[in-house]
Backbone as CSV, one residue per row, in Angstrom:
resi,resn,N_x,N_y,N_z,CA_x,CA_y,CA_z,C_x,C_y,C_z
1,UNK,-15.473,57.246,26.887,-15.974,58.575,26.600,-16.651,59.121,27.845
2,UNK,-16.246,60.305,28.332,-16.756,60.849,29.573,-17.898,61.822,29.326
3,UNK,-18.936,61.707,30.143,-20.073,62.611,30.100,-20.342,63.080,31.511
4,UNK,-20.596,64.383,31.692,-20.832,64.935,33.017,-22.262,64.665,33.448
5,UNK,-22.496,63.859,34.513,-23.858,63.562,34.945,-24.614,64.796,35.393
6,UNK,-23.929,65.783,35.989,-24.602,67.011,36.434,-25.193,67.747,35.244
7,UNK,-24.454,67.796,34.149,-24.961,68.441,32.938,-26.216,67.745,32.442
8,UNK,-26.262,66.410,32.494,-27.448,65.675,32.064,-28.662,66.032,32.916
9,UNK,-28.452,66.163,34.209,-29.560,66.505,35.107,-30.120,67.889,34.774
10,UNK,-29.220,68.862,34.594,-29.654,70.224,34.288,-30.418,70.274,32.974
11,UNK,-29.894,69.602,31.946,-30.572,69.587,30.643,-31.942,68.928,30.733
12,UNK,-32.031,67.847,31.495,-33.306,67.142,31.629,-34.367,68.025,32.262
13,UNK,-34.007,68.714,33.341,-34.979,69.563,34.034,-35.405,70.728,33.157
14,UNK,-34.459,71.385,32.493,-34.776,72.531,31.649,-35.666,72.147,30.469
15,UNK,-35.431,70.950,29.923,-36.215,70.515,28.766,-37.585,70.003,29.173
16,UNK,-37.707,69.418,30.356,-38.961,68.795,30.758,-39.993,69.796,31.239
17,UNK,-39.566,70.823,31.944,-40.523,71.763,32.549,-41.409,72.458,31.533
18,UNK,-40.887,72.974,30.387,-41.774,73.655,29.449,-42.793,72.737,28.772
19,UNK,-42.534,71.448,28.750,-43.414,70.554,28.001,-44.750,70.395,28.686
20,UNK,-44.761,70.012,29.946,-45.974,69.811,30.701,-45.628,69.514,32.139
21,UNK,-46.604,69.604,33.013,-46.347,69.426,34.436,-46.033,67.977,34.763
22,UNK,-46.638,67.015,34.019,-46.432,65.614,34.346,-45.007,65.176,34.046
23,UNK,-44.459,64.380,34.928,-43.140,63.812,34.669,-43.239,62.593,33.756
24,UNK,-44.380,61.903,33.771,-44.574,60.703,32.952,-45.935,60.766,32.295
25,UNK,-46.005,60.413,31.002,-47.272,60.323,30.285,-47.385,58.922,29.693
26,UNK,-48.543,58.586,29.179,-48.807,57.261,28.644,-48.109,57.004,27.321
27,UNK,-48.165,55.727,26.904,-47.469,55.308,25.686,-47.965,56.046,24.453
28,UNK,-49.266,56.230,24.299,-49.804,56.883,23.110,-49.380,58.347,23.042
29,UNK,-49.343,59.036,24.193,-48.909,60.432,24.210,-47.426,60.552,23.878
30,UNK,-46.624,59.634,24.393,-45.189,59.657,24.069,-44.960,59.421,22.585
31,UNK,-45.698,58.481,22.016,-45.532,58.184,20.593,-45.934,59.379,19.734
32,UNK,-46.986,60.113,20.148,-47.434,61.287,19.399,-46.347,62.364,19.376
33,UNK,-45.635,62.524,20.485,-44.572,63.533,20.553,-43.291,63.067,19.867
34,UNK,-42.956,61.786,20.031,-41.698,61.267,19.503,-41.779,60.880,18.028
35,UNK,-42.953,60.486,17.580,-43.098,60.036,16.203,-42.811,58.566,16.008
36,UNK,-42.336,57.882,17.035,-42.052,56.447,16.980,-42.435,55.844,18.330
37,UNK,-42.821,54.567,18.371,-43.104,53.913,19.657,-41.817,53.685,20.442
38,UNK,-41.938,53.575,21.760,-40.750,53.327,22.576,-40.921,52.066,23.416
39,UNK,-41.649,51.085,22.895,-41.840,49.821,23.617,-40.610,48.924,23.510
40,UNK,-39.911,48.963,22.361,-38.669,48.226,22.177,-37.917,48.831,21.005
41,UNK,-36.656,48.493,20.896,-35.873,48.998,19.782,-34.428,48.551,19.878
42,UNK,-33.668,48.785,18.792,-32.243,48.472,18.791,-31.527,49.415,17.840
43,UNK,-30.221,49.532,18.020,-29.409,50.374,17.148,-28.045,49.724,16.965
44,UNK,-27.433,49.968,15.802,-26.105,49.447,15.475,-25.251,50.625,15.050
45,UNK,-24.043,50.698,15.589,-23.183,51.820,15.237,-21.765,51.616,15.706
46,UNK,-21.046,52.736,15.844,-19.668,52.718,16.292,-19.525,53.380,17.649
47,UNK,-18.444,53.041,18.335,-18.185,53.591,19.664,-16.718,53.986,19.733
48,UNK,-16.441,55.255,20.046,-15.071,55.750,20.139,-14.501,55.415,21.519
49,UNK,-13.405,54.649,21.534,-12.805,54.215,22.788,-11.405,54.790,22.972
50,UNK,-11.053,55.058,24.224,-9.687,55.413,24.610,-9.209,54.374,25.621
51,UNK,-8.043,53.791,25.384,-7.542,52.687,26.202,-6.361,53.130,27.056
52,UNK,-6.317,52.629,28.273,-5.161,52.762,29.158,-5.094,51.457,29.949
53,UNK,-4.378,50.456,29.404,-4.479,49.066,29.883,-3.153,48.580,30.441
54,UNK,-3.222,47.966,31.614,-2.048,47.331,32.220,-2.441,45.940,32.701
55,UNK,-1.552,44.971,32.477,-1.855,43.597,32.855,-0.563,42.902,33.287
56,UNK,-0.687,41.990,34.256,0.452,41.193,34.709,0.016,39.734,34.758
57,UNK,0.852,38.859,34.193,0.548,37.430,34.192,1.689,36.703,34.905
58,UNK,1.415,36.230,36.124,2.429,35.525,36.909,2.635,34.119,36.376
59,UNK,3.777,33.527,36.733,4.085,32.167,36.316,3.205,31.146,37.019
60,UNK,3.246,29.939,36.506,2.378,28.882,37.026,2.740,28.486,38.459
61,UNK,3.976,28.770,38.853,4.418,28.389,40.201,4.647,29.611,41.097
62,UNK,3.983,30.714,40.754,4.007,31.887,41.610,5.068,32.916,41.300
63,UNK,5.888,32.711,40.254,6.887,33.713,39.907,6.181,34.982,39.434
64,UNK,6.612,36.123,39.965,5.965,37.396,39.630,6.264,37.782,38.190
65,UNK,5.222,38.120,37.443,5.397,38.601,36.086,5.604,40.101,36.052
66,UNK,5.800,40.637,34.859,5.985,42.072,34.658,4.637,42.735,34.418
67,UNK,4.424,43.867,35.066,3.232,44.653,34.762,3.443,45.331,33.418
68,UNK,2.654,44.931,32.433,2.846,45.365,31.047,1.824,46.444,30.700
69,UNK,2.316,47.573,30.225,1.452,48.616,29.675,1.214,48.272,28.209
70,UNK,-0.016,47.880,27.881,-0.285,47.374,26.531,-0.076,48.438,25.457
71,UNK,-0.297,49.690,25.814,-0.129,50.758,24.822,1.329,51.204,24.721
72,UNK,2.009,51.398,25.864,3.381,51.900,25.852,4.389,50.799,25.528
73,UNK,4.269,49.644,26.171,5.259,48.581,25.997,5.063,47.799,24.702
74,UNK,3.816,47.542,24.339,3.538,46.678,23.189,3.052,47.440,21.965
75,UNK,2.754,48.727,22.118,2.373,49.543,20.964,0.956,49.366,20.481
76,UNK,0.057,48.806,21.321,-1.337,48.688,20.900,-1.971,50.080,20.811
77,UNK,-2.882,50.306,19.852,-3.505,51.627,19.697,-4.195,52.075,20.980
78,UNK,-4.047,53.345,21.312,-4.684,53.890,22.512,-6.084,54.415,22.230
79,UNK,-6.434,54.581,20.946,-7.771,55.047,20.568,-8.208,54.337,19.295
80,UNK,-9.485,53.991,19.227,-10.044,53.443,18.003,-11.567,53.393,18.112
81,UNK,-12.229,53.267,16.950,-13.685,53.140,16.878,-14.041,51.670,16.710
82,UNK,-15.038,51.217,17.483,-15.384,49.801,17.482,-16.890,49.600,17.325
83,UNK,-17.260,48.352,16.992,-18.656,47.988,16.762,-19.447,48.013,18.072
84,UNK,-20.660,48.566,18.007,-21.517,48.680,19.182,-22.961,48.350,18.805
85,UNK,-23.593,47.458,19.582,-24.997,47.090,19.412,-25.744,47.415,20.694
86,UNK,-26.906,48.078,20.562,-27.721,48.416,21.725,-29.176,48.032,21.455
87,UNK,-29.850,47.577,22.509,-31.269,47.220,22.399,-31.949,47.505,23.728
88,UNK,-33.276,47.738,23.682,-34.017,47.963,24.921,-35.417,47.358,24.816
89,UNK,-35.997,47.073,25.978,-37.369,46.592,26.054,-38.040,47.280,27.242
90,UNK,-39.147,47.978,26.985,-39.812,48.740,28.038,-40.704,47.833,28.877
91,UNK,-40.540,47.937,30.203,-41.332,47.162,31.150,-42.556,47.934,31.618
92,UNK,-42.429,49.242,31.784,-43.527,50.099,32.220,-43.216,51.523,31.763
93,UNK,-44.104,52.472,32.102,-43.859,53.852,31.697,-42.569,54.409,32.292
94,UNK,-42.164,53.887,33.433,-40.975,54.422,34.101,-39.741,53.512,34.000
95,UNK,-39.877,52.294,33.560,-38.735,51.373,33.619,-38.560,50.610,32.313
96,UNK,-37.307,50.236,32.042,-36.988,49.427,30.876,-35.679,48.687,31.118
97,UNK,-35.466,47.608,30.349,-34.220,46.867,30.348,-33.430,47.233,29.095
98,UNK,-32.134,47.375,29.264,-31.276,47.742,28.136,-30.118,46.754,28.040
99,UNK,-29.775,46.384,26.804,-28.654,45.482,26.541,-27.663,46.172,25.617
100,UNK,-26.381,46.143,25.972,-25.311,46.701,25.147,-24.286,45.620,24.843
101,UNK,-23.765,45.660,23.627,-22.655,44.783,23.245,-21.604,45.622,22.542
102,UNK,-20.370,45.511,23.010,-19.250,46.251,22.434,-18.091,45.286,22.233
103,UNK,-17.493,45.307,21.050,-16.371,44.412,20.750,-15.203,45.215,20.195
104,UNK,-13.985,44.805,20.554,-12.805,45.479,20.040,-11.691,44.461,19.821
105,UNK,-10.776,44.827,18.919,-9.605,43.996,18.657,-8.468,44.911,18.206
106,UNK,-7.365,44.867,18.938,-6.214,45.708,18.624,-5.000,44.816,18.362
107,UNK,-4.116,45.256,17.476,-2.922,44.473,17.174,-1.768,45.416,16.858
108,UNK,-0.555,44.915,17.071,0.637,45.715,16.786,1.850,44.795,16.689
109,UNK,2.918,45.304,16.076,4.235,44.671,16.082,5.210,45.688,16.639
110,UNK,5.922,45.297,17.703,6.741,46.271,18.411,8.044,45.616,18.879
111,UNK,9.123,46.402,18.898,10.405,45.949,19.442,10.475,46.382,20.903
112,UNK,10.696,45.428,21.805,10.656,45.719,23.232,11.832,46.579,23.673
113,UNK,11.529,47.551,24.513,12.568,48.421,25.071,12.904,48.035,26.503
114,UNK,12.214,47.050,27.049,12.543,46.523,28.373,12.144,45.052,28.428
115,UNK,12.744,44.320,29.363,12.441,42.896,29.498,11.049,42.708,30.079
116,UNK,10.334,41.703,29.543,8.987,41.390,30.010,8.929,39.918,30.401
117,UNK,8.441,39.676,31.609,8.172,38.301,32.060,6.659,38.084,31.990
118,UNK,6.268,37.171,31.118,4.845,36.935,30.839,4.574,35.447,31.030
119,UNK,3.795,35.103,32.067,3.618,33.699,32.441,5.007,33.141,32.783
120,UNK,5.432,32.071,32.151,6.754,31.507,32.423,7.746,31.827,31.310
121,UNK,7.436,32.825,30.494,8.278,33.182,29.359,8.916,34.547,29.584
122,UNK,10.193,34.667,29.201,10.909,35.932,29.294,11.121,36.474,27.877
123,UNK,10.658,37.705,27.641,10.867,38.387,26.369,11.972,39.427,26.589
124,UNK,13.106,39.221,25.909,14.264,40.063,26.144,14.125,41.427,25.466
125,UNK,14.958,42.375,25.953,15.049,43.685,25.310,15.491,43.496,23.862
126,UNK,14.830,44.172,22.928,15.152,44.063,21.510,14.363,43.006,20.772
127,UNK,13.597,42.176,21.499,12.781,41.147,20.833,11.615,41.800,20.092
128,UNK,11.334,41.279,18.909,10.164,41.757,18.153,8.962,40.905,18.522
129,UNK,7.912,41.562,19.009,6.739,40.861,19.519,5.491,41.332,18.780
130,UNK,4.714,40.366,18.316,3.381,40.659,17.767,2.378,40.543,18.904
131,UNK,1.622,41.603,19.145,0.666,41.626,20.256,-0.748,41.792,19.739
132,UNK,-1.663,41.108,20.400,-3.094,41.257,20.122,-3.835,41.448,21.445
133,UNK,-4.700,42.437,21.473,-5.529,42.680,22.649,-6.968,42.867,22.219
134,UNK,-7.783,41.885,22.491,-9.188,41.947,22.082,-10.100,41.770,23.271
135,UNK,-11.391,41.938,23.015,-12.342,41.735,24.094,-13.759,42.075,23.687
136,UNK,-14.649,41.768,24.599,-16.067,42.096,24.427,-16.613,42.592,25.761
137,UNK,-17.611,43.448,25.670,-18.311,43.928,26.856,-19.802,43.717,26.656
138,UNK,-20.447,43.077,27.633,-21.883,42.837,27.616,-22.503,43.562,28.815
139,UNK,-23.448,44.443,28.556,-24.143,45.157,29.633,-25.609,44.736,29.680
140,UNK,-26.107,44.445,30.864,-27.536,44.276,31.089,-27.923,45.288,32.162
141,UNK,-28.693,46.304,31.763,-28.941,47.469,32.615,-30.440,47.657,32.846
142,UNK,-30.800,47.896,34.101,-32.167,48.307,34.435,-32.190,49.829,34.537
143,UNK,-33.129,50.467,33.812,-33.228,51.924,33.797,-34.558,52.365,34.403
144,UNK,-34.479,53.275,35.374,-35.674,53.843,35.992,-35.719,55.334,35.653
145,UNK,-36.853,55.794,35.112,-36.977,57.164,34.632,-37.783,58.028,35.596
146,UNK,-37.204,59.161,35.999,-37.933,60.169,36.761,-38.790,61.015,35.822
147,UNK,-38.272,61.261,34.609,-39.011,61.933,33.550,-39.132,60.984,32.362
148,UNK,-40.321,60.847,31.822,-40.532,60.130,30.568,-41.835,60.636,29.977
149,UNK,-41.772,61.858,29.456,-42.991,62.544,29.031,-43.079,62.773,27.527
150,UNK,-42.290,62.017,26.768,-42.313,62.164,25.321,-41.297,63.155,24.808
151,UNK,-40.961,64.127,25.645,-39.950,65.111,25.268,-38.609,64.791,25.914
152,UNK,-38.648,64.330,27.164,-37.429,64.005,27.907,-37.596,62.666,28.598
153,UNK,-36.566,61.844,28.534,-36.489,60.593,29.297,-35.195,60.634,30.094
154,UNK,-35.335,60.749,31.426,-34.156,60.902,32.264,-34.310,60.078,33.532
155,UNK,-33.212,59.389,33.949,-33.281,58.618,35.180,-31.974,57.949,35.523
156,UNK,-32.052,57.009,36.468,-30.883,56.300,36.979,-30.808,54.888,36.411
157,UNK,-29.573,54.373,36.325,-29.322,53.045,35.766,-28.524,52.202,36.751
158,UNK,-28.769,50.908,36.719,-27.973,49.971,37.507,-28.032,48.597,36.875
159,UNK,-26.926,47.865,36.937,-26.935,46.536,36.330,-25.590,45.860,36.429
160,UNK,-25.347,44.971,35.484,-24.134,44.156,35.481,-23.474,44.224,34.116
161,UNK,-22.158,44.411,34.140,-21.376,44.384,32.912,-20.391,43.224,32.988
162,UNK,-20.250,42.487,31.893,-19.296,41.377,31.834,-18.254,41.680,30.770
163,UNK,-16.985,41.662,31.175,-15.869,41.911,30.272,-15.168,40.592,29.959
164,UNK,-14.866,40.396,28.694,-14.094,39.239,28.247,-12.806,39.760,27.604
165,UNK,-11.669,39.611,28.304,-10.388,40.119,27.821,-9.557,38.972,27.253
166,UNK,-8.888,39.232,26.126,-8.026,38.224,25.494,-6.742,38.917,25.041
167,UNK,-5.610,38.550,25.641,-4.314,39.144,25.308,-3.377,38.053,24.816
168,UNK,-2.684,38.321,23.692,-1.822,37.305,23.079,-0.502,37.946,22.652
169,UNK,0.608,37.277,22.971,1.943,37.704,22.553,2.567,36.603,21.699
170,UNK,3.163,36.992,20.567,3.776,36.037,19.644,5.152,36.542,19.228
171,UNK,6.139,35.626,19.156,7.475,35.982,18.678,8.072,34.806,17.934
172,UNK,9.108,35.099,17.164,9.852,34.072,16.447,11.067,33.662,17.289
173,UNK,11.296,32.346,17.451,12.441,31.839,18.213,13.200,30.832,17.358
174,UNK,14.469,30.664,17.677,15.304,29.679,16.969,15.310,28.365,17.738
175,UNK,15.197,27.255,17.003,15.142,25.936,17.620,16.252,25.069,17.037
176,UNK,17.047,24.421,17.905,18.065,23.494,17.451,19.330,24.184,16.974
177,UNK,20.324,23.363,16.609,21.630,23.885,16.210,21.558,24.665,14.913
178,UNK,20.677,24.268,14.041,20.563,24.966,12.763,19.826,26.280,12.842
179,UNK,19.282,26.581,14.008,18.575,27.850,14.161,17.267,27.914,13.407
180,UNK,16.581,26.775,13.293,15.300,26.753,12.589,14.289,27.635,13.319
181,UNK,13.604,28.457,12.565,12.646,29.385,13.173,11.344,28.704,13.557
182,UNK,10.796,29.109,14.684,9.499,28.610,15.146,8.746,29.757,15.794
183,UNK,7.447,29.627,15.815,6.594,30.658,16.404,6.189,30.256,17.815
184,UNK,6.385,31.162,18.755,6.000,30.932,20.142,4.884,31.913,20.513
185,UNK,3.781,31.382,21.016,2.630,32.207,21.355,2.189,31.947,22.784
186,UNK,1.977,33.011,23.528,1.436,32.933,24.883,0.170,33.778,24.921
187,UNK,-0.928,33.205,25.405,-2.193,33.939,25.438,-2.823,33.847,26.822
188,UNK,-3.665,34.809,27.109,-4.346,34.854,28.408,-5.751,35.406,28.195
189,UNK,-6.744,34.685,28.716,-8.143,35.095,28.604,-8.752,35.204,29.997
190,UNK,-9.526,36.255,30.211,-10.162,36.456,31.517,-11.552,37.023,31.331
191,UNK,-12.527,36.483,32.093,-13.909,36.979,32.095,-14.189,37.599,33.457
192,UNK,-14.627,38.862,33.458,-14.834,39.594,34.705,-16.233,40.211,34.740
193,UNK,-17.059,39.863,35.735,-18.336,40.557,35.938,-18.131,41.784,36.830
194,UNK,-18.706,42.915,36.423,-18.496,44.183,37.131,-19.835,44.891,37.301
195,UNK,-20.164,45.402,38.505,-21.398,46.176,38.690,-21.317,47.527,37.990
196,UNK,-22.470,48.022,37.544,-22.549,49.258,36.769,-23.558,50.205,37.412
197,UNK,-23.206,51.490,37.495,-24.120,52.551,37.906,-24.043,53.675,36.887
198,UNK,-25.140,54.405,36.711,-25.101,55.498,35.752,-26.405,56.252,35.647
199,UNK,-26.474,57.123,34.643,-27.668,57.907,34.345,-27.919,57.853,32.843
200,UNK,-29.168,58.039,32.443,-29.509,58.124,31.025,-30.313,59.395,30.766
201,UNK,-30.194,59.914,29.550,-30.889,61.141,29.173,-31.187,61.114,27.680
202,UNK,-32.463,61.158,27.322,-32.901,61.258,25.927,-33.744,62.510,25.776
203,UNK,-33.529,63.266,24.702,-34.337,64.444,24.406,-34.871,64.355,22.982
204,UNK,-36.173,64.581,22.816,-36.777,64.633,21.487,-36.612,66.035,20.940
205,UNK,-35.834,66.197,19.876,-35.625,67.514,19.263,-36.809,67.870,18.372
206,UNK,-37.131,66.990,17.461,-38.357,67.040,16.651,-38.775,65.585,16.481
207,UNK,-39.921,65.346,15.879,-40.360,63.968,15.684,-39.303,63.172,14.920
208,UNK,-38.957,62.003,15.462,-38.013,61.059,14.870,-36.558,61.531,14.911
209,UNK,-36.279,62.589,15.642,-34.901,63.054,15.793,-34.624,63.262,17.285
210,UNK,-33.581,62.555,17.785,-33.332,62.542,19.228,-31.867,62.847,19.527
211,UNK,-31.653,63.379,20.734,-30.304,63.530,21.262,-30.218,62.681,22.518
212,UNK,-29.213,61.778,22.565,-29.124,60.827,23.660,-27.740,60.859,24.281
213,UNK,-27.697,60.684,25.591,-26.428,60.637,26.317,-26.574,59.706,27.508
214,UNK,-25.503,58.981,27.790,-25.442,58.098,28.953,-24.106,58.301,29.654
215,UNK,-24.109,58.208,30.952,-22.872,58.233,31.734,-22.870,56.999,32.627
216,UNK,-21.891,56.100,32.399,-21.783,54.869,33.179,-20.447,54.833,33.908
217,UNK,-20.457,54.292,35.113,-19.250,54.122,35.903,-19.068,52.636,36.198
218,UNK,-17.932,52.084,35.776,-17.542,50.719,36.119,-16.324,50.837,37.029
219,UNK,-16.389,50.351,38.235,-15.266,50.475,39.157,-15.326,49.327,40.158
220,UNK,-14.463,48.333,39.973,-14.491,47.176,40.869,-13.170,46.432,40.789
221,UNK,-12.868,45.690,41.856,-11.719,44.782,41.891,-12.262,43.363,41.931
222,UNK,-11.932,42.588,40.892,-12.457,41.228,40.763,-11.302,40.280,40.448
223,UNK,-11.121,39.273,41.279,-10.124,38.221,41.041,-8.738,38.795,40.753
224,UNK,-8.369,39.845,41.500,-7.053,40.441,41.329,-6.955,41.461,40.218
225,UNK,-8.058,41.767,39.552,-8.076,42.748,38.477,-8.826,43.992,38.940
226,UNK,-8.277,45.183,38.622,-8.952,46.445,38.863,-9.538,46.926,37.551
227,UNK,-10.877,47.021,37.491,-11.553,47.460,36.283,-12.184,48.824,36.551
228,UNK,-11.689,49.855,35.854,-12.216,51.209,36.013,-12.498,51.773,34.632
229,UNK,-13.728,52.193,34.401,-14.111,52.668,33.086,-15.199,53.708,33.197
230,UNK,-15.017,54.816,32.490,-16.077,55.810,32.289,-16.605,55.654,30.876
231,UNK,-17.907,55.619,30.735,-18.504,55.578,29.386,-19.512,56.711,29.290
């Protein structure tokens, strides 16, 4: 989900100036304006994701595999809502630590329109393949606030995100002269740590009612994988 960081900056400044001259106030003043303490907290909800995934798995002896588009070639959903957990712990009036957890699991059954070489296995044109693409994302983010006055909390973020990707392909094959059916499964799991940069923006509309937005950029090449994500 894309959010314009420039828009967040403009909204933060416009909302903060009418409240008071101070950019930061104490915990008791913030609680009086917000209606709730901001020393720690957590939330559970859903997260709308859009996927554009490509992966290649070479053979064990260096044979080049096929670059597979998980959405186009295997029919995995390109959009879905997934479970999201967020928590934070405030270190000072200007800084806090934030933890995010996001999990997803996609599945499909698709007839291949082109040959795919996956690890040391060849999936022919016309083969029916059951595909699963799952994963988890763990974020540990340090947030520094330029404004935190009870009405607006705005600042910069930096930290580490860890992605756990799991891709599995399954098909039915015939074994022996009688053509006895058997299930063949090839799976691949990869864990990738990626640096994160971003901005955060919270606005108190009325006591106990808030509008929140974050813009995060994940962009790195790790162990032969290119990970690019806007959140």
